[in-house]
Coordinates of C-alpha atoms in Angstrom, one line a residue:
M1 CA -45.9 167.2 49.2
G2 CA -46.4 163.5 49.0
V3 CA -48.5 161.3 51.1
Q4 CA -48.4 157.6 51.9
Q5 CA -50.4 154.6 50.8
S6 CA -52.6 152.9 53.3
F7 CA -52.0 149.4 54.5
P8 CA -53.7 146.8 52.3
G9 CA -57.0 145.8 53.7
H10 CA -57.2 148.5 56.3
R11 CA -60.6 150.1 56.7
P12 CA -61.0 153.6 58.3
R13 CA -62.9 153.6 61.6
V14 CA -65.0 156.6 60.4
S15 CA -66.9 156.5 57.2
R16 CA -65.5 159.5 55.3
R17 CA -64.4 160.1 51.7
P18 CA -61.1 158.6 50.6
L19 CA -58.3 160.9 49.3
S20 CA -58.7 159.8 45.7
S21 CA -62.3 161.1 45.6
L22 CA -60.9 164.6 46.6
G23 CA -58.4 164.6 43.7
W24 CA -55.5 164.0 46.2
T25 CA -53.5 161.2 44.8
S26 CA -51.2 159.2 47.1
S27 CA -47.5 158.8 46.5
S28 CA -44.7 158.0 48.8
T29 CA -42.1 160.6 49.6
A30 CA -39.1 160.7 47.3
P31 CA -37.1 157.5 47.8
N32 CA -33.9 159.0 46.4
Y33 CA -31.5 161.1 48.4
R34 CA -31.6 164.0 45.9
A35 CA -34.2 166.7 45.9
P36 CA -35.6 168.1 42.7
D37 CA -33.4 170.9 41.4
H38 CA -35.0 174.4 41.6
R39 CA -31.8 176.4 41.6
D40 CA -32.3 177.9 38.2
S41 CA -35.8 179.2 38.8
P42 CA -36.1 182.8 40.2
A43 CA -36.8 183.2 43.9
S44 CA -40.3 184.7 43.3
E45 CA -41.2 183.7 46.9
L46 CA -39.3 186.8 48.0
D47 CA -41.4 189.2 45.9
C48 CA -43.8 189.7 48.9
L49 CA -40.9 190.9 51.0
R50 CA -39.3 193.4 48.6
G51 CA -39.5 196.9 50.1
I52 CA -40.0 195.3 53.6
L53 CA -36.6 193.6 54.1
P54 CA -33.3 195.1 52.9
A55 CA -32.4 194.1 49.4
P56 CA -28.9 192.8 50.4
L57 CA -30.5 190.4 52.8
L58 CA -32.9 189.2 50.2
H59 CA -30.0 188.7 47.8
A60 CA -28.1 186.7 50.5
A61 CA -31.2 184.5 51.0
E62 CA -31.5 183.9 47.3
R63 CA -27.8 182.9 47.1
R64 CA -28.2 180.5 50.0
S65 CA -31.3 179.2 48.4
R66 CA -29.3 178.2 45.3
E67 CA -26.5 176.7 47.4
L68 CA -28.9 174.5 49.3
N69 CA -31.6 174.0 46.7
L70 CA -34.2 175.2 49.2
G71 CA -36.8 177.9 49.1
A72 CA -35.5 181.3 50.0
D73 CA -38.4 181.9 52.3
Q74 CA -37.3 178.8 54.3
I75 CA -33.8 180.2 54.5
L76 CA -35.0 183.5 56.0
I77 CA -37.2 181.7 58.5
Q78 CA -34.4 179.3 59.5
W79 CA -32.1 182.2 59.9
G80 CA -34.6 183.8 62.3
V81 CA -34.8 187.0 60.2
I82 CA -38.6 186.7 60.0
S83 CA -41.1 184.4 61.7
E84 CA -43.1 181.9 59.7
E85 CA -46.3 183.7 60.8
K86 CA -45.2 187.0 59.4
Y87 CA -43.8 185.6 56.2
V88 CA -47.0 183.6 55.4
A89 CA -49.1 186.6 56.1
Y90 CA -47.1 188.7 53.7
L91 CA -47.3 185.9 51.1
A92 CA -51.0 185.6 51.5
G93 CA -51.4 189.4 50.9
H94 CA -49.2 189.3 47.9
L95 CA -51.1 186.4 46.3
G96 CA -54.5 187.8 47.2
V97 CA -55.6 184.8 49.3
D98 CA -56.7 184.4 52.9
F99 CA -54.4 183.7 55.8
D100 CA -56.1 181.2 58.0
D101 CA -55.0 180.3 61.5
V102 CA -57.6 177.4 61.4
S103 CA -58.7 178.3 64.9
T104 CA -62.3 178.2 63.8
V105 CA -62.0 175.1 61.7
G106 CA -63.6 172.0 63.3
R107 CA -63.1 168.3 62.7
T108 CA -66.3 168.1 60.7
H109 CA -64.9 170.5 58.1
C110 CA -62.2 168.1 57.1
P111 CA -63.6 165.3 54.8
L112 CA -60.7 162.9 55.4
A113 CA -61.2 159.6 57.3
D114 CA -59.4 159.2 60.6
A115 CA -56.9 156.8 59.0
D116 CA -55.9 159.5 56.5
L117 CA -55.3 162.3 59.0
P118 CA -51.5 161.7 59.3
R119 CA -51.3 162.7 55.6
I120 CA -52.2 166.3 56.6
A121 CA -49.0 166.5 58.6
E122 CA -47.0 164.6 56.0
S123 CA -48.0 166.9 53.2
G124 CA -48.7 170.2 54.9
I125 CA -52.1 170.4 53.2
L126 CA -55.4 170.4 55.0
P127 CA -58.5 169.8 52.7
L128 CA -61.7 171.5 53.9
R129 CA -65.2 171.2 52.6
H130 CA -67.7 174.0 53.3
N131 CA -71.1 174.3 51.5
R132 CA -69.9 171.6 49.1
A133 CA -66.9 173.7 48.1
L134 CA -63.5 172.2 48.5
T135 CA -60.6 174.4 49.6
W136 CA -57.0 173.7 50.6
V137 CA -55.2 175.2 53.5
V138 CA -51.5 175.0 52.8
A139 CA -48.5 175.4 55.1
P140 CA -45.7 176.3 52.6
R141 CA -42.5 174.2 52.8
A142 CA -39.6 173.5 50.6
F143 CA -40.5 175.3 47.3
A144 CA -44.2 175.5 47.9
A145 CA -44.2 179.3 48.2
R146 CA -42.3 179.6 44.9
R147 CA -44.8 177.4 43.1
L148 CA -47.8 179.2 44.5
T149 CA -46.3 182.6 43.4
R150 CA -45.9 181.2 39.9
F151 CA -49.3 179.6 39.9
S152 CA -51.0 182.8 40.9
T153 CA -50.4 184.2 37.4
T154 CA -50.7 181.0 35.4
Y155 CA -53.5 179.3 37.3
P156 CA -55.4 182.0 39.2
S157 CA -58.5 179.9 39.6
L158 CA -56.5 177.2 41.4
V159 CA -54.9 179.7 43.7
A160 CA -58.3 181.1 44.6
R161 CA -59.2 177.8 46.2
I162 CA -56.2 178.0 48.5
R163 CA -55.7 179.5 51.9
L164 CA -52.3 179.8 53.7
T165 CA -51.4 178.9 57.2
T166 CA -48.2 178.1 59.2
R167 CA -46.9 174.7 60.2
H168 CA -47.5 175.7 63.9
H169 CA -51.2 176.5 63.2
L170 CA -51.6 173.3 61.2
H171 CA -50.1 171.2 63.9
Q172 CA -52.2 172.9 66.6
Y173 CA -55.3 172.1 64.6
L174 CA -54.2 168.5 64.3
T175 CA -53.5 168.3 68.1
E176 CA -56.7 170.0 69.2
Q177 CA -59.2 168.8 66.6
T178 CA -57.9 165.4 65.6
G179 CA -55.5 164.6 68.5
D180 CA -57.6 161.6 69.7
A181 CA -57.5 160.1 66.3
L182 CA -53.8 160.7 65.8
S183 CA -53.0 159.4 69.3
H184 CA -55.0 156.3 68.6
I185 CA -53.1 155.7 65.3
A186 CA -49.8 156.2 67.2
A187 CA -50.7 153.7 69.8
E188 CA -52.8 151.2 67.9
G189 CA -51.9 151.7 64.2
L190 CA -49.6 148.7 63.9
R191 CA -52.0 146.4 65.8
Q192 CA -54.9 147.5 63.5
K193 CA -53.0 147.1 60.3
Q194 CA -50.7 144.2 61.1
P195 CA -52.1 142.5 64.2
A196 CA -49.8 139.5 64.0
M197 CA -46.8 141.9 64.3
S198 CA -48.0 143.8 67.4
A199 CA -46.9 143.0 70.9
K200 CA -50.3 144.0 72.2
S201 CA -52.3 141.5 70.1
A202 CA -53.4 138.6 72.2
I203 CA -52.4 135.1 71.1
G204 CA -55.4 133.3 69.6
W205 CA -56.3 129.8 70.4
R206 CA -54.8 128.5 67.2
E207 CA -51.5 130.1 67.9
G208 CA -51.6 129.2 71.6
L209 CA -52.5 125.6 71.0
Q210 CA -49.1 124.4 69.8
P211 CA -47.1 125.7 72.8
A212 CA -49.8 124.5 75.2
I213 CA -49.5 121.0 73.7
L214 CA -45.7 121.2 73.9
L215 CA -45.8 122.2 77.6
L216 CA -48.3 119.4 78.3
I217 CA -46.0 116.8 76.6
C218 CA -43.0 118.1 78.7
A219 CA -45.1 117.9 81.9
V220 CA -46.1 114.3 81.1
L221 CA -42.6 113.3 80.3
A222 CA -41.3 115.0 83.5
L223 CA -43.7 112.9 85.5
L224 CA -43.0 109.6 83.8
H225 CA -39.3 110.1 83.1
P226 CA -37.9 113.0 85.1
T227 CA -34.2 112.3 84.5
L228 CA -34.6 111.8 80.8
T229 CA -36.7 114.9 80.5
M230 CA -34.2 117.1 82.3
D231 CA -31.4 115.6 80.2
L232 CA -33.4 116.5 77.0
I233 CA -34.1 120.0 78.1
G234 CA -30.6 120.6 79.4
G235 CA -29.2 119.2 76.1
L236 CA -31.4 121.4 74.0
A237 CA -30.4 124.5 76.1
A238 CA -26.7 123.6 75.7
I239 CA -27.0 123.2 72.0
W240 CA -28.8 126.5 71.8
F241 CA -26.0 128.1 73.9
L242 CA -23.4 126.6 71.6
A243 CA -25.2 127.9 68.5
F244 CA -25.3 131.4 69.9
S245 CA -21.6 131.3 70.8
L246 CA -20.7 129.9 67.3
L247 CA -22.6 132.7 65.6
R248 CA -20.7 135.3 67.7
L249 CA -17.4 133.7 66.8
T250 CA -18.3 133.6 63.2
C251 CA -19.1 137.3 63.3
V252 CA -15.5 137.8 64.6
L253 CA -14.0 135.8 61.8
V254 CA -16.1 137.1 58.9
P255 CA -14.6 140.3 57.3
P256 CA -17.0 143.2 57.5
Q257 CA -18.3 144.5 54.2
P258 CA -16.1 147.3 52.9
E259 CA -17.6 150.8 52.8
R260 CA -17.1 152.6 49.6
Q261 CA -16.4 156.3 49.9
L262 CA -18.5 158.1 47.3
P263 CA -17.9 161.7 46.3
P264 CA -19.5 163.8 49.0
L265 CA -22.8 165.4 48.2
R266 CA -22.9 169.1 47.7
D267 CA -25.2 171.0 50.1
D268 CA -27.8 171.5 47.3
Q269 CA -28.0 167.7 46.8
L270 CA -28.6 166.9 50.5
P271 CA -32.2 166.0 51.4
I272 CA -34.1 167.3 54.4
Y273 CA -33.1 165.2 57.3
S274 CA -35.4 164.6 60.3
V275 CA -34.1 164.0 63.8
V276 CA -36.5 162.7 66.5
V277 CA -35.8 162.6 70.2
A278 CA -38.4 161.3 72.7
L279 CA -38.0 162.9 76.1
Y280 CA -39.5 162.1 79.4
R281 CA -38.1 163.6 82.6
E282 CA -34.9 164.7 80.9
A283 CA -34.7 168.3 81.9
A284 CA -31.0 167.8 83.0
S285 CA -30.1 166.4 79.5
V286 CA -31.7 169.1 77.4
P287 CA -28.8 171.6 77.2
G288 CA -26.3 168.9 76.3
L289 CA -28.6 167.4 73.8
L290 CA -29.2 170.6 72.0
R291 CA -25.5 171.3 71.9
S292 CA -24.8 167.9 70.4
L293 CA -27.5 168.5 67.7
Q294 CA -26.0 171.9 66.9
R295 CA -22.6 170.2 66.2
L296 CA -24.1 168.0 63.5
D297 CA -22.2 168.6 60.2
Y298 CA -25.3 169.3 58.2
P299 CA -26.9 172.5 56.9
S300 CA -29.1 173.8 59.7
E301 CA -31.7 174.9 57.2
K302 CA -32.1 171.3 56.1
L303 CA -32.5 169.9 59.6
D304 CA -35.9 169.0 60.9
I305 CA -35.6 168.3 64.6
I306 CA -38.6 167.1 66.6
L307 CA -38.6 166.7 70.4
V308 CA -41.6 164.7 71.7
L309 CA -42.7 165.2 75.3
E310 CA -45.2 163.6 77.5
P311 CA -48.1 165.9 78.7
D312 CA -47.2 165.7 82.4
D313 CA -43.5 166.5 81.9
L314 CA -43.5 170.2 82.6
R315 CA -39.9 170.4 83.8
T316 CA -38.5 169.1 80.5
R317 CA -40.8 171.5 78.6
A318 CA -39.5 174.4 80.7
A319 CA -35.9 173.4 80.1
I320 CA -36.5 173.5 76.4
A321 CA -38.1 176.9 76.6
R322 CA -35.1 178.2 78.6
A323 CA -32.7 176.8 76.0
R324 CA -34.5 178.8 73.2
P325 CA -33.8 176.4 70.4
G326 CA -33.7 177.6 66.8
P327 CA -36.6 177.5 64.2
Q328 CA -35.5 174.1 63.0
V329 CA -36.6 172.6 66.4
Q330 CA -40.3 171.9 67.0
V331 CA -41.8 170.4 70.1
L332 CA -44.7 167.9 70.0
I333 CA -46.8 166.8 73.0
A334 CA -47.8 163.1 72.9
Q335 CA -51.4 162.5 74.0
A336 CA -51.9 160.6 77.2
A337 CA -53.9 157.9 75.5
G338 CA -52.3 154.5 75.0
P339 CA -49.0 153.3 76.6
K340 CA -46.5 155.8 77.9
T341 CA -43.6 154.4 75.9
K342 CA -40.8 155.7 73.7
P343 CA -42.1 153.9 70.5
K344 CA -45.5 155.6 70.9
A345 CA -43.9 159.0 71.2
L346 CA -41.9 158.2 68.1
N347 CA -45.1 157.3 66.3
V348 CA -46.6 160.6 67.3
A349 CA -43.7 162.3 65.5
L350 CA -43.9 160.1 62.4
P351 CA -46.6 162.0 60.4
F352 CA -44.8 165.3 61.1
L353 CA -41.5 164.3 59.7
R354 CA -40.4 166.5 56.7
G355 CA -37.2 164.7 55.9
S356 CA -36.7 162.0 53.3
F357 CA -34.6 160.3 56.0
V358 CA -35.0 160.2 59.7
T359 CA -32.8 159.2 62.7
V360 CA -33.6 158.6 66.3
F361 CA -31.4 159.8 69.2
D362 CA -31.8 159.6 73.0
A363 CA -31.7 162.4 75.4
E364 CA -28.1 161.7 76.5
D365 CA -26.7 161.1 73.1
D366 CA -23.6 162.8 71.6
P367 CA -23.5 161.7 68.0
D368 CA -20.5 162.0 65.7
P369 CA -21.0 165.3 63.9
G370 CA -20.6 163.5 60.5
Q371 CA -23.1 160.8 61.2
L372 CA -25.9 162.0 59.0
R373 CA -23.6 162.3 56.0
A374 CA -22.1 158.9 56.7
A375 CA -25.5 157.3 56.8
L376 CA -26.5 159.0 53.5
N377 CA -23.2 157.7 52.0
M378 CA -24.3 154.2 53.0
F379 CA -27.8 154.6 51.6
R380 CA -26.3 155.9 48.3
Q381 CA -24.3 152.7 47.9
H382 CA -27.4 150.5 47.9
N383 CA -30.9 150.3 46.4
D384 CA -34.1 151.1 48.2
D385 CA -34.1 147.6 49.8
V386 CA -31.7 149.0 52.4
A387 CA -34.1 150.8 54.7
C388 CA -32.0 151.3 57.8
V389 CA -28.4 152.2 58.7
Q390 CA -27.3 151.6 62.3
A391 CA -24.5 153.7 63.7
G392 CA -22.3 152.4 66.6
L393 CA -22.9 153.2 70.2
H394 CA -20.4 153.6 73.0
F395 CA -20.6 154.5 76.7
D396 CA -18.2 157.3 77.5
N397 CA -18.5 157.5 81.3
L398 CA -15.9 154.8 81.5
T399 CA -14.3 155.8 84.9
H400 CA -17.4 155.7 87.1
S401 CA -18.0 152.0 87.9
L402 CA -17.0 148.5 87.0
L403 CA -20.5 148.0 85.8
S404 CA -20.3 150.8 83.2
R405 CA -16.8 149.5 82.1
M406 CA -18.2 146.0 81.5
A407 CA -21.2 147.5 79.6
S408 CA -18.8 149.5 77.5
V409 CA -16.8 146.4 76.5
E410 CA -20.2 144.6 75.8
Y411 CA -21.1 147.5 73.4
A412 CA -17.7 147.4 71.7
G413 CA -18.3 143.8 70.8
L414 CA -21.9 144.3 69.8
F415 CA -21.6 147.4 67.6
A416 CA -18.0 147.1 66.3
V417 CA -18.0 143.3 65.6
F418 CA -21.3 141.5 66.0
L419 CA -23.7 143.7 64.1
P420 CA -21.2 144.3 61.1
G421 CA -20.7 140.5 61.1
L422 CA -24.4 139.9 60.9
V423 CA -24.6 142.3 57.9
A424 CA -21.8 140.4 56.2
L425 CA -23.7 137.1 56.8
G426 CA -26.9 138.6 55.3
M427 CA -28.9 138.4 58.6
P428 CA -31.3 140.9 60.1
L429 CA -30.0 143.2 62.8
P430 CA -31.3 143.6 66.4
L431 CA -31.2 147.4 66.1
G432 CA -30.0 149.6 68.9
G433 CA -32.6 152.0 70.3
T434 CA -30.7 155.1 69.1
S435 CA -28.7 156.3 66.1
N436 CA -30.6 154.2 63.6
H437 CA -31.3 156.0 60.3
F438 CA -34.3 155.1 58.2
R439 CA -35.9 156.0 54.9
T440 CA -39.0 157.9 56.0
D441 CA -41.3 156.5 53.4
T442 CA -40.3 152.9 54.2
L443 CA -40.7 153.4 57.9
R444 CA -44.3 154.7 57.3
R445 CA -45.0 151.9 54.9
I446 CA -44.3 149.1 57.5
G447 CA -46.3 150.8 60.2
G448 CA -43.6 152.7 62.2
W449 CA -42.7 151.5 65.7
D450 CA -44.7 149.0 67.9
A451 CA -46.0 151.2 70.7
Y452 CA -46.3 148.2 73.0
N453 CA -42.9 146.7 72.5
V454 CA -40.4 148.0 75.1
T455 CA -37.4 147.2 72.7
E456 CA -39.0 148.7 69.6
D457 CA -35.6 148.9 68.0
A458 CA -34.9 145.1 68.0
D459 CA -38.5 144.4 66.9
L460 CA -38.2 146.8 64.0
G461 CA -35.0 145.1 62.7
I462 CA -36.8 141.8 62.4
R463 CA -40.0 143.4 61.0
L464 CA -37.9 145.1 58.3
A465 CA -36.5 141.8 57.3
R466 CA -40.0 140.3 57.1
F467 CA -41.0 143.0 54.6
G468 CA -37.9 142.3 52.5
Y469 CA -35.7 145.2 53.6
R470 CA -32.1 145.1 54.8
S471 CA -30.2 147.0 57.5
M472 CA -26.5 148.1 57.3
T473 CA -24.0 149.4 59.8
I474 CA -21.6 152.4 59.7
P475 CA -18.5 152.9 62.0
S476 CA -19.7 156.4 63.0
V477 CA -20.2 156.3 66.8
T478 CA -22.7 158.0 69.2
L479 CA -21.5 158.5 72.8
E480 CA -24.0 157.5 75.5
E481 CA -24.3 157.5 79.3
A482 CA -24.2 154.1 81.0
P483 CA -26.0 153.6 84.3
I484 CA -23.5 153.3 87.1
A485 CA -25.7 152.1 89.9
F486 CA -26.8 148.5 90.0
G487 CA -30.5 149.4 90.5
A488 CA -30.6 151.7 87.4
W489 CA -28.7 149.1 85.3
L490 CA -31.0 146.3 86.5
R491 CA -34.2 148.2 85.5
Q492 CA -32.7 149.1 82.1
R493 CA -31.5 145.5 81.3
S494 CA -34.8 144.0 82.6
R495 CA -36.6 146.2 80.1
W496 CA -34.3 145.2 77.3
M497 CA -34.6 141.5 78.1
K498 CA -38.4 141.8 78.5
G499 CA -38.6 143.5 75.1
W500 CA -36.5 140.7 73.5
M501 CA -39.0 138.2 75.0
Q502 CA -41.8 140.3 73.4
T503 CA -40.1 140.3 70.1
W504 CA -39.4 136.6 70.1
A505 CA -43.0 135.8 71.1
V506 CA -44.5 138.2 68.4
H507 CA -42.5 136.9 65.5
M508 CA -42.7 133.2 66.5
R509 CA -46.5 133.3 66.6
D510 CA -46.4 131.7 63.2
P511 CA -43.0 130.1 62.6
R512 CA -43.9 129.0 59.0
R513 CA -44.9 132.5 58.0
L514 CA -41.7 133.9 59.6
W515 CA -39.7 131.4 57.6
D516 CA -41.5 132.4 54.4
E517 CA -41.1 136.1 54.9
A518 CA -37.7 136.5 56.6
G519 CA -36.1 133.4 55.1
A520 CA -33.9 130.8 56.8
R521 CA -31.4 133.5 57.9
G522 CA -34.1 135.6 59.5
F523 CA -35.6 132.6 61.2
L524 CA -32.3 131.5 62.6
A525 CA -31.3 135.1 63.6
L526 CA -34.5 135.5 65.7
N527 CA -34.1 132.2 67.5
I528 CA -30.4 132.1 68.0
I529 CA -29.8 135.8 68.9
F530 CA -33.0 136.6 70.7
G531 CA -33.8 133.1 72.0
G532 CA -30.1 132.4 72.7
N533 CA -29.7 135.6 74.8
I534 CA -32.8 134.9 76.8
L535 CA -32.2 131.2 77.3
T536 CA -28.5 131.4 78.2
S537 CA -29.2 134.2 80.7
L538 CA -31.9 132.2 82.4
A539 CA -29.9 129.0 82.3
F540 CA -26.8 130.6 84.0
A541 CA -28.7 131.0 87.3
V542 CA -29.7 127.4 87.2
L543 CA -26.1 126.4 86.7
V544 CA -24.9 128.5 89.6
V545 CA -27.6 126.9 91.8
K546 CA -26.4 123.5 90.9
L547 CA -22.8 124.5 91.5
V548 CA -23.6 125.9 95.0
A549 CA -25.6 122.7 95.8
Y550 CA -22.6 120.6 94.8
L551 CA -20.2 122.6 97.0
L552 CA -22.6 122.5 99.9
L553 CA -23.6 118.8 99.6
A554 CA -20.3 117.6 98.3
D555 CA -22.2 115.5 95.8
S556 CA -20.2 115.4 92.6
G557 CA -22.9 113.4 90.9
L558 CA -25.2 116.4 91.2
L559 CA -23.0 118.5 88.9
F560 CA -20.9 116.1 86.9
G561 CA -22.7 112.8 87.0
G562 CA -25.3 113.6 84.4
R563 CA -25.0 112.1 80.9
L564 CA -24.9 115.5 79.3
S565 CA -22.5 117.2 81.8
S566 CA -19.7 117.4 79.3
L567 CA -22.0 119.2 76.8
H568 CA -23.0 121.6 79.5
M569 CA -19.4 122.4 80.4
L570 CA -18.6 122.8 76.7
A571 CA -21.5 125.2 76.3
I572 CA -20.3 127.4 79.3
A573 CA -16.7 127.4 78.1
G574 CA -17.7 128.2 74.6
G575 CA -19.8 131.1 75.8
F576 CA -17.0 132.5 77.9
I577 CA -14.5 132.2 75.0
A578 CA -17.0 133.8 72.6
T579 CA -17.7 136.7 75.0
C580 CA -14.0 137.4 75.5
V581 CA -13.0 137.1 71.9
L582 CA -15.9 139.3 70.8
G583 CA -15.2 141.9 73.5
L584 CA -11.4 142.0 72.8
T585 CA -11.9 142.3 69.1
G586 CA -14.4 145.2 69.6
L587 CA -12.0 147.0 71.9
M588 CA -9.2 146.5 69.4
R589 CA -11.2 148.0 66.6
R590 CA -12.1 151.0 68.8
G591 CA -8.6 151.5 70.1
R592 CA -9.5 150.6 73.7
L593 CA -7.7 147.3 74.2
R594 CA -6.3 148.5 77.5
D595 CA -9.8 148.0 79.0
G596 CA -9.8 144.3 78.1
W597 CA -8.9 143.3 81.7
I598 CA -12.6 143.8 82.7
L599 CA -13.5 140.7 80.7
A600 CA -12.0 138.6 83.6
L601 CA -15.2 139.6 85.5
T602 CA -17.4 138.1 82.8
P603 CA -18.9 135.4 85.1
I604 CA -20.0 138.1 87.6
Y605 CA -21.5 140.1 84.8
W606 CA -23.3 137.0 83.5
G607 CA -24.8 136.6 87.0
C608 CA -26.1 140.2 86.9
L609 CA -27.6 139.6 83.4
S610 CA -29.2 136.4 84.7
I611 CA -30.9 138.3 87.6
A612 CA -32.1 140.9 85.1
T613 CA -33.5 138.2 82.8
W614 CA -35.4 136.4 85.5
R615 CA -36.8 139.7 86.6
A616 CA -37.7 140.4 83.0
L617 CA -39.5 137.1 82.8
W618 CA -41.6 138.0 85.8
L619 CA -42.4 141.5 84.3
F620 CA -43.2 139.8 81.0
W621 CA -46.2 138.1 82.7
T622 CA -47.2 140.9 85.1
R623 CA -46.4 144.2 83.5
R624 CA -45.6 143.3 79.9
H625 CA -46.0 146.8 78.3
H626 CA -44.7 148.9 81.1
W627 CA -41.7 151.1 80.3
E628 CA -39.2 151.4 83.1
K629 CA -37.5 154.8 82.8
T630 CA -33.7 155.1 82.7
E631 CA -32.5 158.3 84.4
H632 CA -29.9 160.3 82.5
G633 CA -27.8 163.3 83.2
L634 CA -26.6 161.9 86.5
V635 CA -22.9 161.5 85.7
H636 CA -20.0 163.5 84.2
R637 CA -19.2 162.5 80.7
T638 CA -15.6 161.8 79.9
G639 CA -15.7 162.3 76.1
T640 CA -12.7 159.9 75.9
M641 CA -14.0 158.3 72.8
A642 CA -14.4 161.6 70.9
A643 CA -11.0 161.3 69.2
N644 CA -11.5 157.6 68.2
R645 CA -15.2 157.3 67.3
G646 CA -14.7 158.3 63.7
R647 CA -11.7 155.9 63.3
P648 CA -12.4 153.2 60.6
Q649 CA -13.2 149.8 62.0
R650 CA -10.9 147.1 60.5

């Protein structure tokens, strides 16, 4: 029942007593993949049910408890044999303590500061002070019921200070009595603790002075020497373009790091694994999502699935109720305060995670059933400095439009070639927004997701590197749904490019500090990958305009007469070659080389990306933190990658 350390230098907004003064010492959740072994201890947590449930059923729960190294009470609850409410009531009667639904407990009864409230959800323990007496309200999890049963005979005075409740009642208390504080932490926590790494933080005059001076110098040069200035800017853009293309080709040539296959973990060695899905207007996707999660090759008793909804999304809430998910699925409602973004919803779930590891999926995702075990295998191969494992993504509605086909080839190059190449080069990853797996304690330590960054995934990859952590990739693939209409695709890509602009602007606020924290490779990765993507997409439209002007005016000097025209042409040719080589290599590794013909349309796709990027630039200045929703569940899924997604990538 561990809790997390606060960020250094962070002061609670409300003057209340710290945890240490209550005898509640802070420690991170277990960093290892193995849980403590309790298999040899008797299942005394079942004593309260003897004579109530059939003895063979209790024996079966005890056997399963030993197989999974999990409390037998949790087994029965996950099986649906008994509700958590009834079990905890029986346990309270057996121990001679009170069952408390905390419905009459107010915020003033809890002595914790607002900043410490997430630890209640993390630990399942609510400290209360009444008439100077401190009591503890406990929602049993893991082996807590077994320990309490043992303590009731060895430490009766300790047990007398304990009340029991359920996880549902505890979460209801947190939502109703401390919801404003938790919502504020979800939205503003990173900005308060690490303001320099938040996309909401305004740029101070010191940080803004340098780019302002640079823009002023460019303006003066443009007035005095317009031709020279355009040549310099065009030359720098071309060099940036070439650097990005060179990095992509290098990732094709560098061999990916080999993945060692360790002996598989037994079920009793597996940790609790949390799965978080943020949903908004996804009623059509709920049945398929729940089916995909049920297919995960992981003991259902050790899955902790959290679905986070927005308060005004009644249709998705009704769809989940109709699906009647199992006890391992809980639904959280994000407060309306703060931005209505996916990262804020994920931060709402962060304190409630029970797993030592957590992964994020999207509503339309169909992950490889073995993905959780594959991620654990990668974590086991490395020390705790590996904080994230990124699985591959692939669009499986390949037959619906040329646009979705092109996006599928793009994803093949990105996830099968480019990201593994970055890992081999020791560079940070621009993470995908789904199917990334984290150590829960590390994720909490660095502040979770940036609620104001609309590509929270890419930002998190850079922030992990700045804190000294690494990210790895695995070949396991999650199938997704690609937008087939240009309008839907444009909104999605504009949001992605706007988020990359946010990420670049946030981490380049202090270039020297970025270099010191992320190193040369992290500095170059941010500027070449993020800056290169943005700059090349913006520059492509300018090149097309110059080409059209040349064709209309028949002025060859307009296009080819410049002193740097050869460099420009080399940059465009290099970019086209890098895109084709990366895409073909990715298709080959995924067994889809027959789709390579679509790369002939690369210039058209670049034009679409350029439109999306210019739109993103406008939105970056006008609606920087607005999340443009991508509709899902609109197409039929082919499932054509299902047979190939587990194939090793060579």
